[in-house]
Short mmCIF file of C-alpha atoms in Angstrom, two decimals:
data_model
loop_
_atom_site.label_atom_id
_atom_site.label_comp_id
_atom_site.label_asym_id
_atom_site.label_seq_id
_atom_site.Cartn_x
_atom_site.Cartn_y
_atom_site.Cartn_z
CA UNK Z 217 128.11 -141.47 -146.78
CA UNK Z 218 128.29 -144.12 -149.51
CA UNK Z 219 125.26 -144.28 -151.79
CA UNK Z 220 125.25 -146.95 -154.50
CA UNK Z 221 122.15 -145.88 -156.44
CA UNK Z 222 119.13 -143.59 -156.47
CA UNK Z 223 117.03 -146.43 -155.01
CA UNK Z 224 119.40 -146.74 -152.07
CA UNK Z 225 119.41 -142.95 -151.59
CA UNK Z 226 115.59 -142.72 -151.71
CA UNK Z 227 115.22 -145.55 -149.19
CA UNK Z 228 117.74 -143.89 -146.87
CA UNK Z 229 116.02 -140.51 -147.10
CA UNK Z 230 112.58 -141.99 -146.46
CA UNK Z 231 113.95 -143.83 -143.43
CA UNK Z 232 115.75 -140.80 -142.01
CA UNK Z 233 112.72 -138.53 -142.49
CA UNK Z 234 110.87 -140.77 -140.05
CA UNK Z 235 107.64 -139.24 -138.72
CA UNK Z 236 107.85 -136.42 -141.24
CA UNK Z 237 106.53 -138.84 -143.88
CA UNK Z 238 103.33 -139.25 -141.86
CA UNK Z 239 103.05 -135.50 -141.27
CA UNK Z 240 103.54 -134.78 -144.96
CA UNK Z 241 100.94 -137.32 -146.12
CA UNK Z 242 98.33 -135.93 -143.73
CA UNK Z 243 99.13 -132.32 -144.63
CA UNK Z 244 98.95 -133.03 -148.37
CA UNK Z 245 95.57 -134.70 -147.87
CA UNK Z 246 94.36 -131.60 -146.01
CA UNK Z 247 95.80 -129.06 -148.44
CA UNK Z 248 94.60 -130.90 -151.52
CA UNK Z 249 91.23 -131.78 -149.96
CA UNK Z 250 91.84 -135.38 -150.91
CA UNK Z 251 89.76 -138.38 -149.96
CA UNK Z 252 92.72 -140.45 -148.81
CA UNK Z 253 96.35 -140.11 -147.82
CA UNK Z 254 99.28 -141.19 -149.90
CA UNK Z 255 101.66 -143.74 -148.38
CA UNK Z 256 102.51 -142.50 -144.88
CA UNK Z 257 105.76 -144.44 -144.69
CA UNK Z 258 107.56 -142.66 -147.52
CA UNK Z 259 108.04 -139.22 -149.01
CA UNK Z 260 109.69 -140.21 -152.30
CA UNK Z 261 108.31 -143.07 -154.37
CA UNK Z 262 110.72 -144.81 -156.72
CA UNK Z 263 110.49 -147.92 -158.88
CA UNK Z 264 114.00 -149.18 -159.56
CA UNK Z 265 112.71 -151.02 -162.65
CA UNK Z 266 111.61 -147.74 -164.25
CA UNK Z 267 115.12 -146.75 -165.28
CA UNK Z 268 114.45 -143.18 -164.18
CA UNK Z 269 117.11 -141.01 -162.60
CA UNK Z 270 114.53 -139.13 -160.51
CA UNK Z 271 111.77 -139.66 -157.95
CA UNK Z 272 108.89 -137.54 -156.66
CA UNK Z 273 106.45 -137.66 -153.77
CA UNK Z 274 103.59 -140.10 -154.30
CA UNK Z 275 100.62 -138.40 -155.99
CA UNK Z 276 102.59 -135.30 -156.90
CA UNK Z 277 102.50 -135.68 -160.68
CA UNK Z 278 100.07 -132.84 -161.35
CA UNK Z 279 100.81 -130.70 -158.25
CA UNK Z 280 103.81 -128.85 -156.90
CA UNK Z 281 105.99 -131.82 -156.03
CA UNK Z 282 109.02 -132.85 -154.03
CA UNK Z 283 111.63 -134.01 -156.54
CA UNK Z 284 115.03 -135.65 -156.28
CA UNK Z 285 117.41 -136.77 -159.04
CA UNK Z 286 120.74 -138.62 -159.28
CA UNK Z 287 122.96 -137.80 -162.24
CA UNK Z 288 126.62 -138.62 -162.79
CA UNK Z 289 128.35 -136.56 -160.11
CA UNK Z 290 125.44 -134.72 -158.48
CA UNK Z 291 122.19 -135.09 -156.61
CA UNK Z 292 119.53 -132.42 -157.01
CA UNK Z 293 116.47 -131.95 -154.85
CA UNK Z 294 113.73 -129.41 -154.41
CA UNK Z 295 110.23 -128.47 -155.55
CA UNK Z 296 109.18 -129.22 -159.12
CA UNK Z 297 106.46 -128.07 -161.53
CA UNK Z 298 105.48 -130.66 -164.11
CA UNK Z 299 103.64 -129.78 -167.34
CA UNK Z 300 104.16 -133.25 -168.81
CA UNK Z 301 101.37 -135.79 -169.16
CA UNK Z 302 100.52 -137.75 -166.03
CA UNK Z 303 98.62 -141.05 -166.52
CA UNK Z 304 94.95 -140.88 -165.49
CA UNK Z 305 95.05 -137.09 -164.96
CA UNK Z 306 92.72 -136.38 -167.85
CA UNK Z 307 90.25 -133.79 -166.59
CA UNK Z 308 92.55 -130.92 -167.59
CA UNK Z 309 95.63 -130.35 -169.70
CA UNK Z 310 99.01 -130.74 -167.95
CA UNK Z 311 99.46 -126.96 -168.10
CA UNK Z 312 96.03 -126.31 -166.59
CA UNK Z 313 96.86 -128.62 -163.70
CA UNK Z 314 100.19 -127.04 -162.81
CA UNK Z 315 99.76 -123.36 -163.70
CA UNK Z 316 97.87 -122.37 -160.49
CA UNK Z 317 100.73 -123.85 -158.44
CA UNK Z 318 103.32 -122.10 -160.60
CA UNK Z 319 101.53 -118.76 -160.31
CA UNK Z 320 101.28 -119.08 -156.52
CA UNK Z 321 104.98 -119.96 -156.28
CA UNK Z 322 105.95 -116.91 -158.35
CA UNK Z 323 103.96 -114.59 -156.08
CA UNK Z 324 105.75 -116.03 -153.05
CA UNK Z 325 109.12 -115.93 -154.79
CA UNK Z 326 108.75 -112.21 -155.41
CA UNK Z 327 108.26 -111.66 -151.67
CA UNK Z 328 110.86 -114.16 -150.45
CA UNK Z 329 113.59 -114.24 -153.10
CA UNK Z 330 116.21 -112.79 -150.76
CA UNK Z 331 115.48 -115.41 -148.11
CA UNK Z 332 115.12 -118.41 -150.41
CA UNK Z 333 118.16 -117.71 -152.59
CA UNK Z 334 120.62 -115.90 -150.32
CA UNK Z 335 119.84 -117.52 -146.96
CA UNK Z 336 118.62 -120.99 -147.96
CA UNK Z 337 120.84 -121.09 -151.08
CA UNK Z 338 118.15 -122.50 -153.34
CA UNK Z 339 118.35 -121.92 -157.08
CA UNK Z 340 116.87 -123.04 -160.40
CA UNK Z 341 118.00 -126.57 -161.25
CA UNK Z 342 115.81 -127.20 -164.31
CA UNK Z 343 114.78 -124.18 -166.42
CA UNK Z 344 114.27 -120.83 -164.69
CA UNK Z 345 111.82 -118.20 -163.46
CA UNK Z 346 110.91 -117.03 -166.97
CA UNK Z 347 110.06 -120.56 -168.02
CA UNK Z 348 107.85 -121.00 -164.96
CA UNK Z 349 106.04 -117.75 -165.79
CA UNK Z 350 105.30 -119.07 -169.28
CA UNK Z 351 105.16 -122.79 -168.63
CA UNK Z 352 104.16 -124.82 -171.67
CA UNK Z 353 103.20 -128.41 -172.36
CA UNK Z 354 106.04 -130.89 -171.69
CA UNK Z 355 108.06 -128.35 -169.66
CA UNK Z 356 109.53 -129.23 -166.29
CA UNK Z 357 110.83 -126.61 -163.84
CA UNK Z 358 112.75 -127.41 -160.64
CA UNK Z 359 113.79 -125.09 -157.83
CA UNK Z 360 116.10 -126.40 -155.14
CA UNK Z 361 119.69 -127.33 -154.46
CA UNK Z 362 122.53 -129.45 -155.87
CA UNK Z 363 124.92 -131.73 -153.97
CA UNK Z 364 128.14 -132.84 -155.63
CA UNK Z 365 129.59 -136.27 -154.90
CA UNK Z 366 132.43 -138.49 -156.02
CA UNK Z 367 132.56 -142.27 -156.37
CA UNK Z 368 129.05 -142.57 -154.93
CA UNK Z 369 129.96 -140.79 -151.71
CA UNK Z 370 128.03 -137.78 -150.41
CA UNK Z 371 129.50 -135.67 -147.61
CA UNK Z 372 127.60 -136.30 -144.39
CA UNK Z 373 127.03 -132.59 -143.78
CA UNK Z 374 125.46 -132.20 -147.23
CA UNK Z 375 123.20 -135.20 -146.71
CA UNK Z 376 122.00 -133.96 -143.33
CA UNK Z 377 121.40 -130.49 -144.77
CA UNK Z 378 119.23 -132.08 -147.47
CA UNK Z 379 117.12 -133.79 -144.81
CA UNK Z 380 116.72 -130.49 -142.94
CA UNK Z 381 115.82 -128.63 -146.14
CA UNK Z 382 113.15 -131.21 -146.97
CA UNK Z 383 111.57 -130.98 -143.51
CA UNK Z 384 112.14 -127.24 -143.10
CA UNK Z 385 112.19 -124.48 -145.74
CA UNK Z 386 111.03 -126.64 -148.66
CA UNK Z 387 108.09 -127.91 -146.61
CA UNK Z 388 107.17 -124.35 -145.65
CA UNK Z 389 107.23 -123.25 -149.30
CA UNK Z 390 105.23 -126.33 -150.33
CA UNK Z 391 102.47 -125.52 -147.85
CA UNK Z 392 102.44 -121.80 -148.70
CA UNK Z 393 102.05 -122.54 -152.40
CA UNK Z 394 99.09 -124.85 -151.76
CA UNK Z 395 97.43 -122.31 -149.47
CA UNK Z 396 97.91 -119.38 -151.85
CA UNK Z 397 96.76 -121.47 -154.78
CA UNK Z 398 93.50 -122.16 -152.95
CA UNK Z 399 92.86 -118.49 -152.14
CA UNK Z 400 93.61 -117.44 -155.72
CA UNK Z 401 91.31 -120.03 -157.29
CA UNK Z 402 88.82 -118.45 -159.66
CA UNK Z 403 85.59 -120.27 -160.50
CA UNK Z 404 85.41 -121.29 -164.14
CA UNK Z 405 81.62 -121.66 -164.12
CA UNK Z 406 79.36 -119.06 -162.48
CA UNK Z 407 77.05 -120.01 -159.65
CA UNK Z 408 73.35 -120.11 -160.26
CA UNK Z 409 70.53 -119.36 -157.86
CA UNK Z 410 67.19 -120.67 -159.06
CA UNK Z 411 64.13 -118.76 -157.92
CA UNK Z 412 60.66 -120.20 -158.41
CA UNK Z 413 57.91 -117.90 -159.59
CA UNK Z 414 54.28 -118.54 -158.93
CA UNK Z 415 52.03 -117.75 -161.88
CA UNK Z 416 48.93 -115.94 -160.67
CA UNK Z 417 45.84 -116.14 -162.89
CA UNK Z 418 45.17 -112.78 -164.42
CA UNK Z 419 48.20 -111.19 -162.76
CA UNK Z 420 51.99 -110.94 -162.80
CA UNK Z 421 54.41 -113.63 -161.61
CA UNK Z 422 55.25 -113.40 -157.92
CA UNK Z 423 58.91 -113.89 -156.94
CA UNK Z 424 59.33 -116.68 -154.40
CA UNK Z 425 62.24 -117.72 -152.15
CA UNK Z 426 65.36 -119.50 -153.37
CA UNK Z 427 64.75 -123.16 -154.16
CA UNK Z 428 68.19 -124.44 -155.12
CA UNK Z 429 71.76 -123.29 -155.54
CA UNK Z 430 73.94 -124.85 -158.19
CA UNK Z 431 77.53 -123.85 -157.54
CA UNK Z 432 80.82 -125.18 -158.84
CA UNK Z 433 83.12 -122.79 -156.98
CA UNK Z 434 83.82 -123.43 -153.33
CA UNK Z 435 83.96 -119.82 -152.23
CA UNK Z 436 80.29 -119.13 -153.13
CA UNK Z 437 81.10 -115.54 -153.92
CA UNK Z 438 77.80 -113.77 -154.58
CA UNK Z 439 79.40 -111.65 -157.27
CA UNK Z 440 79.41 -114.76 -159.47
CA UNK Z 441 75.70 -115.57 -159.06
CA UNK Z 442 73.07 -115.29 -161.74
CA UNK Z 443 69.35 -115.19 -160.94
CA UNK Z 444 67.04 -117.35 -163.00
CA UNK Z 445 63.26 -117.27 -162.55
CA UNK Z 446 61.45 -120.49 -163.37
CA UNK Z 447 57.62 -120.30 -163.66
CA UNK Z 448 55.66 -122.97 -161.84
CA UNK Z 449 52.65 -124.57 -163.56
CA UNK Z 450 49.49 -122.46 -163.50
CA UNK Z 451 46.79 -123.93 -161.31
CA UNK Z 452 43.30 -123.20 -162.76
#
């Protein structure tokens, strides 16, 4: 298969993935609890005017991401972890965004290393496991597979294997990382239950029923609740 550039390769992959692009966009929306889907017609987004030798899935800058690159005599593809700055992602540091995904991946890697490396033949393409464990600002870690080519020609069997990897084992890992990341999320701010108290003239405050719950974590784990009693005005 003749491929003249990364743009041509990305367009071909997006076309050959077909309905998987729709499935992926809907699944990412579900897993990330997003308000809207990314482009359902593509997996990889690439601007040929950017001068980049890589592309990622749309919206994947601060998440575990599908990644593909084109360099000299090889194409690499797989799942990436980006601790570099992403425009408009300003609520956290780049490391804070990606570390929960990295930690979830490492838990899964420990359980599935034999399968992922020996059966699927994935490996570290950028950095390694130790770097992912201690990911720092501006790091980028990529786990996947390389394809060698000559004179812009990729062997058909290698290209078709890449398509199957993207739709198969890499997609499974992608989903598992998102799911585990959600279950391992730890609230950064404790929940608060506010109880009203009724001031009784000449007596002690009487505890009432819960008025309001202020909670930043989604799991609403009672072990993270504090009780605050707020006196109501005394009626004379």
